[in-house]
Coordinates of C-alpha atoms in Angstrom, one line a residue:
X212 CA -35.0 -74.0 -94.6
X213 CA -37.5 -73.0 -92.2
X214 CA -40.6 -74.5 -94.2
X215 CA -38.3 -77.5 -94.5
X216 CA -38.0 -78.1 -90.8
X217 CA -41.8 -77.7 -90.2
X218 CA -41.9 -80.4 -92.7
X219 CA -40.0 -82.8 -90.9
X220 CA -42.0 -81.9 -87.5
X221 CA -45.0 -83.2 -89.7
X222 CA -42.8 -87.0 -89.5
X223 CA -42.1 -87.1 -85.8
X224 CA -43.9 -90.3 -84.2
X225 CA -44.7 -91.5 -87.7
X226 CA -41.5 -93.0 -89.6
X227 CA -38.9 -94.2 -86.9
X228 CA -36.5 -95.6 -86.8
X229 CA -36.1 -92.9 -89.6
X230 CA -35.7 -89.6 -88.6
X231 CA -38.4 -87.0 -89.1
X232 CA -36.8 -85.0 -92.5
X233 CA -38.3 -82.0 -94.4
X234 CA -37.1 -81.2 -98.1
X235 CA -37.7 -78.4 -100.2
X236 CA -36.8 -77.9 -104.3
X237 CA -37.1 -73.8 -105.1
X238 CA -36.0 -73.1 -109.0
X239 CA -36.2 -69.5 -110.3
X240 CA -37.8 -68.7 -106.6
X241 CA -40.3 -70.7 -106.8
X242 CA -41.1 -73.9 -104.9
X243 CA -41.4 -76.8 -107.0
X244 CA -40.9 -79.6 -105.2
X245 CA -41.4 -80.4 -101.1
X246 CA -42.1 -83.2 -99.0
X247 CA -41.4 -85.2 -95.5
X248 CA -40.5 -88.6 -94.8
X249 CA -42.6 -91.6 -95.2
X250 CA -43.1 -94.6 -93.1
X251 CA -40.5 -97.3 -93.0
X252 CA -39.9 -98.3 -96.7
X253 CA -41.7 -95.5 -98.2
X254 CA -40.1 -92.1 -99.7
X255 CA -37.8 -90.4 -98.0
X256 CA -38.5 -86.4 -98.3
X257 CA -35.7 -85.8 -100.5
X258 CA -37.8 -88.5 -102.9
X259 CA -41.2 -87.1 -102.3
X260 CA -39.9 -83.3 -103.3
X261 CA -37.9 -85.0 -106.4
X262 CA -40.6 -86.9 -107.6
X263 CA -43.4 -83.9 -107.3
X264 CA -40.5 -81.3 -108.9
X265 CA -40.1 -83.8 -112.0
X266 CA -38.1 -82.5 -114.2
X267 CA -38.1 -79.2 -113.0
X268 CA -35.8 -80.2 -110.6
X269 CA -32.9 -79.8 -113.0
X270 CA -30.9 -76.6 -112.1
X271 CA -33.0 -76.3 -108.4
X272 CA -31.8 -75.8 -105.0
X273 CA -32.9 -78.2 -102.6
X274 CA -33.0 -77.6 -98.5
X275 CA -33.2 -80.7 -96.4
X276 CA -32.8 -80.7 -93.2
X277 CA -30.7 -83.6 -93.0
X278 CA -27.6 -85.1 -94.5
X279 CA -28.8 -87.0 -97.5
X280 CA -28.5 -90.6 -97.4
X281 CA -25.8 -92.6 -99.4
X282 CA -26.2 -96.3 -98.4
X283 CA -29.5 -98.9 -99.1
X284 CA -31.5 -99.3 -96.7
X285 CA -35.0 -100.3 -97.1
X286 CA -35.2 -97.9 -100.0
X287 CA -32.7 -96.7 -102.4
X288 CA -30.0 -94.0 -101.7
X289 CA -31.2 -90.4 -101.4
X290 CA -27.7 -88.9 -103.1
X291 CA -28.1 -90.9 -106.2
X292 CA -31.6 -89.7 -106.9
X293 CA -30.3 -85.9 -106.2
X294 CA -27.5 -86.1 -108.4
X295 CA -29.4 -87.8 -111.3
X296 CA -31.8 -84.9 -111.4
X297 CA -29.8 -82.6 -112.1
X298 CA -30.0 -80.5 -109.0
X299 CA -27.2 -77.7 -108.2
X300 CA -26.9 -77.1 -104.7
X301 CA -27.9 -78.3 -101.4
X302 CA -28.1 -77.0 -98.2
X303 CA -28.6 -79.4 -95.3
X304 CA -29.4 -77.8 -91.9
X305 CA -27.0 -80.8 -90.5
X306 CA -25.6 -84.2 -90.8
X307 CA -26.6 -86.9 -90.0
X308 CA -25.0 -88.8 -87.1
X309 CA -25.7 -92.6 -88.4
X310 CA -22.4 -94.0 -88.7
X311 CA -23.3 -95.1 -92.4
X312 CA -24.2 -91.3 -93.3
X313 CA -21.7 -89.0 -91.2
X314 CA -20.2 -86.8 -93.8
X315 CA -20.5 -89.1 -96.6
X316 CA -23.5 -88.3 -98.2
X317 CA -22.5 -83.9 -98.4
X318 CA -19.5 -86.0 -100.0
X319 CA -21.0 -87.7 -102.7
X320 CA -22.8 -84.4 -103.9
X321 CA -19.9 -82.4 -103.4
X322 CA -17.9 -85.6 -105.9
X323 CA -20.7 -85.2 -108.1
X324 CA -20.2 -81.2 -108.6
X325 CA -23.0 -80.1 -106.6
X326 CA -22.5 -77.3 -104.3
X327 CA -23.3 -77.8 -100.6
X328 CA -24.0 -75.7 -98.0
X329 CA -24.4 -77.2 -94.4
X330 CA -25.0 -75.0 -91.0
X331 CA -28.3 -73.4 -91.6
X332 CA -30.7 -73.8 -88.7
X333 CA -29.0 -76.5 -87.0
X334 CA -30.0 -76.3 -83.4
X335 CA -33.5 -76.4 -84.4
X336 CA -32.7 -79.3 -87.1
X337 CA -31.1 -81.3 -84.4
X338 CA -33.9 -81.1 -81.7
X339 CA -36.1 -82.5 -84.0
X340 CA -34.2 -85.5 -84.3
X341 CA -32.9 -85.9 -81.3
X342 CA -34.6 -89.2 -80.1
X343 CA -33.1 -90.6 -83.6
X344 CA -29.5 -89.3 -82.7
X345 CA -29.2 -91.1 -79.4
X346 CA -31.2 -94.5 -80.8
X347 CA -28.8 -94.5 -83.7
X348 CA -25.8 -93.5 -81.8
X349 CA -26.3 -95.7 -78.5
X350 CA -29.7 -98.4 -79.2
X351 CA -31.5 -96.6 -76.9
X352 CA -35.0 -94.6 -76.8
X353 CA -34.7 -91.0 -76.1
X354 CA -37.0 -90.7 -72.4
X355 CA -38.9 -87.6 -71.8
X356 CA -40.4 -87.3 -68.5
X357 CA -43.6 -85.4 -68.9
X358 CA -45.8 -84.7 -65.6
X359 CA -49.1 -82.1 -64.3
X360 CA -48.6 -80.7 -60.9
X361 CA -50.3 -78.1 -59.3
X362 CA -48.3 -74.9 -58.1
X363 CA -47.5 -76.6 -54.9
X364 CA -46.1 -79.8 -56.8
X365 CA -49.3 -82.0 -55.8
X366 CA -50.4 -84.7 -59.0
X367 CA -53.7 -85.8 -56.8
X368 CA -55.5 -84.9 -53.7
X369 CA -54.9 -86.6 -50.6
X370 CA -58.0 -88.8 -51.8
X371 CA -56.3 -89.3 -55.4
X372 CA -58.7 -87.4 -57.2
X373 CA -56.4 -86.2 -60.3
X374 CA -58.8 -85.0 -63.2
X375 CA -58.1 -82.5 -64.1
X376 CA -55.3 -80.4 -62.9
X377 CA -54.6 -78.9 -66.3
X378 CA -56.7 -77.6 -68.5
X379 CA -57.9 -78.3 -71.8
X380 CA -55.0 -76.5 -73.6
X381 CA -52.6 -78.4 -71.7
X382 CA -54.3 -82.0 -72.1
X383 CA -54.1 -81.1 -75.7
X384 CA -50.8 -80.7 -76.0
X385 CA -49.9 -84.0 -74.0
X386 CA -52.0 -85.7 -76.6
X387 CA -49.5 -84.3 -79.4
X388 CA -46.4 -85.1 -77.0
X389 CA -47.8 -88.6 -77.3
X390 CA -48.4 -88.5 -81.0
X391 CA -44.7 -87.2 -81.6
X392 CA -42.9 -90.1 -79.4
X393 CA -42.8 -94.1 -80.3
X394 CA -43.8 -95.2 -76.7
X395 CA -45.6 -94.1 -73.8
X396 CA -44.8 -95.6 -70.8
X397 CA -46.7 -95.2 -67.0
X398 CA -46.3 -97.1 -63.9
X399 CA -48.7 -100.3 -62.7
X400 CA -50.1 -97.9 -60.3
X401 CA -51.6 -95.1 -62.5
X402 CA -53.4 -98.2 -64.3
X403 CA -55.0 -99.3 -61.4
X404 CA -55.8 -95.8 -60.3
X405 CA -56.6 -93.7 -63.7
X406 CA -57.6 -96.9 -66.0
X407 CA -56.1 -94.9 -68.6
X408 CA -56.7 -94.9 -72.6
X409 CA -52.9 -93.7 -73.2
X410 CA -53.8 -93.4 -76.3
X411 CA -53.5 -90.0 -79.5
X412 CA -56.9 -88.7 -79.8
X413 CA -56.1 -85.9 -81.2
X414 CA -52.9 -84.7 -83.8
X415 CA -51.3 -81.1 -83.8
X416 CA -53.5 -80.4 -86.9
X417 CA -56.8 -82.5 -85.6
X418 CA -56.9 -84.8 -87.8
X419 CA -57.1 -88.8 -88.1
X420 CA -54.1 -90.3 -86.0
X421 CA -52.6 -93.2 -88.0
X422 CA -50.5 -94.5 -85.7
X423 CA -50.8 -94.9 -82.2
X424 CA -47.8 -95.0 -79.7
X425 CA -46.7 -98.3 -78.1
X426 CA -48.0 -98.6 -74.8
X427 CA -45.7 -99.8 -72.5
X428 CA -46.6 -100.7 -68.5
X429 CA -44.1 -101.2 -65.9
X430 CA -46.0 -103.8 -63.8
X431 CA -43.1 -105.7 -61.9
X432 CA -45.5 -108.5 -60.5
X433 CA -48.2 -108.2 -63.0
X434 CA -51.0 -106.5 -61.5
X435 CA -52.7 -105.1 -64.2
X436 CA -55.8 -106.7 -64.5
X437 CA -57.2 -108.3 -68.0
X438 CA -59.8 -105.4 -68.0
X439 CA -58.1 -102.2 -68.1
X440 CA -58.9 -100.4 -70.9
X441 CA -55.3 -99.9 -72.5
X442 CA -55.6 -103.4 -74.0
X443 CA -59.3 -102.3 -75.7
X444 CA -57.6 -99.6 -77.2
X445 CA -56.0 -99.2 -80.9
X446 CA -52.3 -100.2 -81.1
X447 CA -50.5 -102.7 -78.9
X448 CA -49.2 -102.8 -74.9
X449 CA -46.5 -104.3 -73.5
X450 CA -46.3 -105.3 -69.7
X451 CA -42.8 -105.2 -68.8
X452 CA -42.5 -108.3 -66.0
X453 CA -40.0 -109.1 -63.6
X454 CA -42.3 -112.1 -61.9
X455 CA -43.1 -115.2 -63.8
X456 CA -46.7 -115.2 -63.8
X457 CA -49.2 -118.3 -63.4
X458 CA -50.1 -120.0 -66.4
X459 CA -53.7 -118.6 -65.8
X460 CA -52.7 -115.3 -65.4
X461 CA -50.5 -115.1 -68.1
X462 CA -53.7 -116.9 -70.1
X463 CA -56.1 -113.9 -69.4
X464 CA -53.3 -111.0 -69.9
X465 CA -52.3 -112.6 -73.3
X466 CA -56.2 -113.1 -74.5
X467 CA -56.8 -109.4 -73.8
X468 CA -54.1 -108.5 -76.3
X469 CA -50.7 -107.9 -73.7
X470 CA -47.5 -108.5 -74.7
X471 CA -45.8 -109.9 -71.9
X472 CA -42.1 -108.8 -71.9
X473 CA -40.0 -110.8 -68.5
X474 CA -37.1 -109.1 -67.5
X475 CA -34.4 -109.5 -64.9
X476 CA -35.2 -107.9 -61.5
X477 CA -33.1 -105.1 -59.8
X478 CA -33.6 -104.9 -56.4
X479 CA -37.2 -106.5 -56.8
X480 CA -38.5 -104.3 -59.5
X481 CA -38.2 -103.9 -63.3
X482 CA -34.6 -103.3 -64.7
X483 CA -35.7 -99.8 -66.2
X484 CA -32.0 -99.7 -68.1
X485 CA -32.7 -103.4 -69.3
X486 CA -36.2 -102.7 -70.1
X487 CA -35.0 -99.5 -72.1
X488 CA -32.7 -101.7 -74.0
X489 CA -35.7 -104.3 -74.9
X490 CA -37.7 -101.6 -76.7
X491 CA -34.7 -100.2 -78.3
X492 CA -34.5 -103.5 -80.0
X493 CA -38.1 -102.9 -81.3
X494 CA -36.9 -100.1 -83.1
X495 CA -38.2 -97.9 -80.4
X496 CA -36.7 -94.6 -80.4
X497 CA -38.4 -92.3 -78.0
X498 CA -40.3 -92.5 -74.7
X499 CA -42.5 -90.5 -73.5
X500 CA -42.9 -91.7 -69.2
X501 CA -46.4 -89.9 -68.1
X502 CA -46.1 -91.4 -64.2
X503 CA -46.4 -92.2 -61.6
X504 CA -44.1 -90.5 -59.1
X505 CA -43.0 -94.0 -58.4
X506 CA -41.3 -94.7 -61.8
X507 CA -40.5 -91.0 -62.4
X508 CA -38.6 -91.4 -59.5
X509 CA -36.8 -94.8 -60.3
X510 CA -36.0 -93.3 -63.7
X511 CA -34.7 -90.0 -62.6
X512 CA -33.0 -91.7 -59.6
X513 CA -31.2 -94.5 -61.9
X514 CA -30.6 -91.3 -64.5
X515 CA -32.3 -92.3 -67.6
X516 CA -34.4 -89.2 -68.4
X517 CA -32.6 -86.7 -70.8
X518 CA -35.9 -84.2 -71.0
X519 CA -38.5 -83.0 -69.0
X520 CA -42.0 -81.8 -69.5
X521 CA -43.6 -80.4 -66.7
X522 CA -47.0 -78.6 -66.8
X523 CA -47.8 -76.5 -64.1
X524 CA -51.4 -75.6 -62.8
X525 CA -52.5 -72.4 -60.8
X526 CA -53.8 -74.5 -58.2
X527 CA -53.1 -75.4 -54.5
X528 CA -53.8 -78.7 -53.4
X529 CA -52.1 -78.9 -50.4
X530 CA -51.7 -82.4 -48.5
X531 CA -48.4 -84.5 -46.9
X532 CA -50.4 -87.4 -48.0
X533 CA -51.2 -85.7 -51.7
X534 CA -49.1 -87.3 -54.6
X535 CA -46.1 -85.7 -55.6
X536 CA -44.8 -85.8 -59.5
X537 CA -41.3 -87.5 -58.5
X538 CA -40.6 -90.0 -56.1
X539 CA -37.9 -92.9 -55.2
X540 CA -34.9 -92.4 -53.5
X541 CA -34.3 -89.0 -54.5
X542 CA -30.8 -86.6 -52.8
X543 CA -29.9 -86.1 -49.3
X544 CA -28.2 -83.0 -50.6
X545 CA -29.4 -79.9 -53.0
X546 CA -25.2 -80.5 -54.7
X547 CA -26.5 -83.7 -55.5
X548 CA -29.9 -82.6 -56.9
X549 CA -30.3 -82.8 -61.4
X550 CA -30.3 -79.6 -63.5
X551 CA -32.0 -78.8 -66.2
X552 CA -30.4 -77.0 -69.6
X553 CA -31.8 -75.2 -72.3
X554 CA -35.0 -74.2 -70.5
X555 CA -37.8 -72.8 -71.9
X556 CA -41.6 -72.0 -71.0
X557 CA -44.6 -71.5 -72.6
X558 CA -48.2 -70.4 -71.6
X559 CA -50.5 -73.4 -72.8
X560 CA -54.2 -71.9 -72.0
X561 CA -54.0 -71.2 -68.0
X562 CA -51.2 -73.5 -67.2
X563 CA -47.5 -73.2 -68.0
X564 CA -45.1 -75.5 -69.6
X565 CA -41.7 -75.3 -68.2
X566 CA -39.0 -77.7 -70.8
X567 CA -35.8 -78.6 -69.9
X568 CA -32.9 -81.3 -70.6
X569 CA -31.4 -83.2 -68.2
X570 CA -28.0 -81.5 -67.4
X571 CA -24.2 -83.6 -66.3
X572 CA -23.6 -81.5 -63.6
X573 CA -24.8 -81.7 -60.8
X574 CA -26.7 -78.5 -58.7
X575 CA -23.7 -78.0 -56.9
X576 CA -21.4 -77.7 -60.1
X577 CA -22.7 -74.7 -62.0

């Protein structure tokens, strides 16, 4: 099982609004058969490890790392094929929480006379596929806040001098947090400031990106100019409005490849939940939010994150007028203030990466 789940971290980014699955076929101890899903309307990973077993397959033991599917989609269901090959048991790390799935599919196997066996791994198995669980569940992208502060939790100098306050190691690994989520999402500001790319230049294995993440810029009264170099770039932007724009505005922003997307205000700005909602309905099902402070803030504050990335950099910048990671509104009191669950760190080169989910409780409710 564990070869099958670093399958299906091989998927992530790639194939939503699938989930990211890993399959392995083993008969007489030997692997015959493995795979990982496909984009939209390809092979699932049950398929690809069927079809590379052949007939092998007959008498194997498959691990998947998620319920098999039982319903048509845009491809055939994954049960039928399992059964017809004349595999003997299954074990699925967990099942799978679309409402056309749930239970049904370790059903139909079980119906069929194969043995299943479900449980094994199933923390890790879920993680993986956790932006997939709440889009499926709810219509809604998964949002990871990811952000570089120094030790004293500056992002910039007082002069807004920001590159670099991680290392290499670190900027690496925000390049594969990018190639693992559908969207990534920054603030008008930081385009004006950084002109960023916000785009994968690099995979977790270094090789060719195929996909690039949608790039999505929260620009309330449309002040990114024409120029910036996230329309140049591979892949598409959208520039989520909340101000109708002049028709020669709008001209210049469309001609350099934006996709204008006008939403309702909320108190003047961008409805974040509404906006959330719009990209769900692209089949977007994770966010990855890289800044500013400002809509880190307006996220945290209006309590749509559910993880957090947070690099941390041996440095002392020092400043009252130096940017901080999180702004907005923010608590008057520490009871009111978020918790994170599940936390773990990790050295990455000289900085460390501290990982958390957003906890229910509040600071004052432990």
């Amino acid at each position: 099982m564990a070869q099958a789940l670093s399958l299906a971290r091989l998927a992530l980014g790639q194939v939503s609004p699938n989930p990211a699955v890993g399959a392995i076929i083993v008969n007489n101890d030997e692997v015959i058969g493995q795979g990982y899903t496909q984009p939209p309307g390809s092979d699932h990973a049950e398929i690809a490890a069927l079809k590379q077993a052949g007939e092998r397959a007959c008498g194997g033991v498959m691990y998947v790392t998620l319920e098999p599917c039982c319903h048509h989609g845009r491809t055939p269901p994954c049960t039928r094929a399992i059964i017809a090959s004349g595999i003997r048991e299954v074990h699925l790390a967990t099942l799978d929480t679309n409402r056309l799935v749930s239970g049904r599919g370790k059903k139909e196997l079980e119906e069929a006379g194969i043995k299943v066996y479900s449980g094994e791994h199933e923390a890790e198995a879920r993680r993986i596929n956790e932006a997939f669980t709440k889009f499926i569940t709810g219509g809604i992208p998964f949002v990871t806040a990811k952000f570089a502060m120094s030790l004293d939790g500056k992002i910039a100098t007082r002069s807004g001098d920001s590159r670099w306050i991680t290392g290499e190691a670190a900027r690496k690994q925000a390049h594969y947090l990018r190639y693992t989520n559908d969207a990534v999402m920054v603030g008008v500001n930081t385009v004006l400031a950084d002109d960023p790319q916000l785009t994968v230049r690099c995979n977790s294995k270094g090789g060719t990106v195929k996909k690039q993440p949608l790039r999505v810029i929260v620009d309330s009264n449309g002040r990114t100019p024409p120029s910036a170099r996230v329309f140049t770039e591979p892949g598409q932007t959208v520039l989520a409005l909340c101000k109708s724009l002049k028709k020669g505005d709008r001209a210049a922003l469309t001609r350099s490849g934006a996709q204008l997307l006008e939403l309702p205000p909320r108190n003047g700005q961008v409805d974040l939940r509404e906006l959330l909602k719009a990209l769900g309905k692209r089949d977007i099902t994770s966010v990855l939010v890289e800044g500013g402070g400002c809509l880190l803030g307006s996220l945290f504050d209006s309590e749509l994150v559910d993880k957090v990335i947070a690099f941390i950099a041996p440095l002392i910048i020092g400043g009252k007028e130096a940017g901080t990671a999180v702004a907005g509104r923010g608590v008057d009191k520490l009871t009111d203030a978020l918790r994170l669950d599940e936390i773990s760190t990790e050295q990455v080169g000289e900085d460390l990466m501290i990982c958390g989910y957003v906890s229910a409780k509040k600071q004052g409710q432990k």
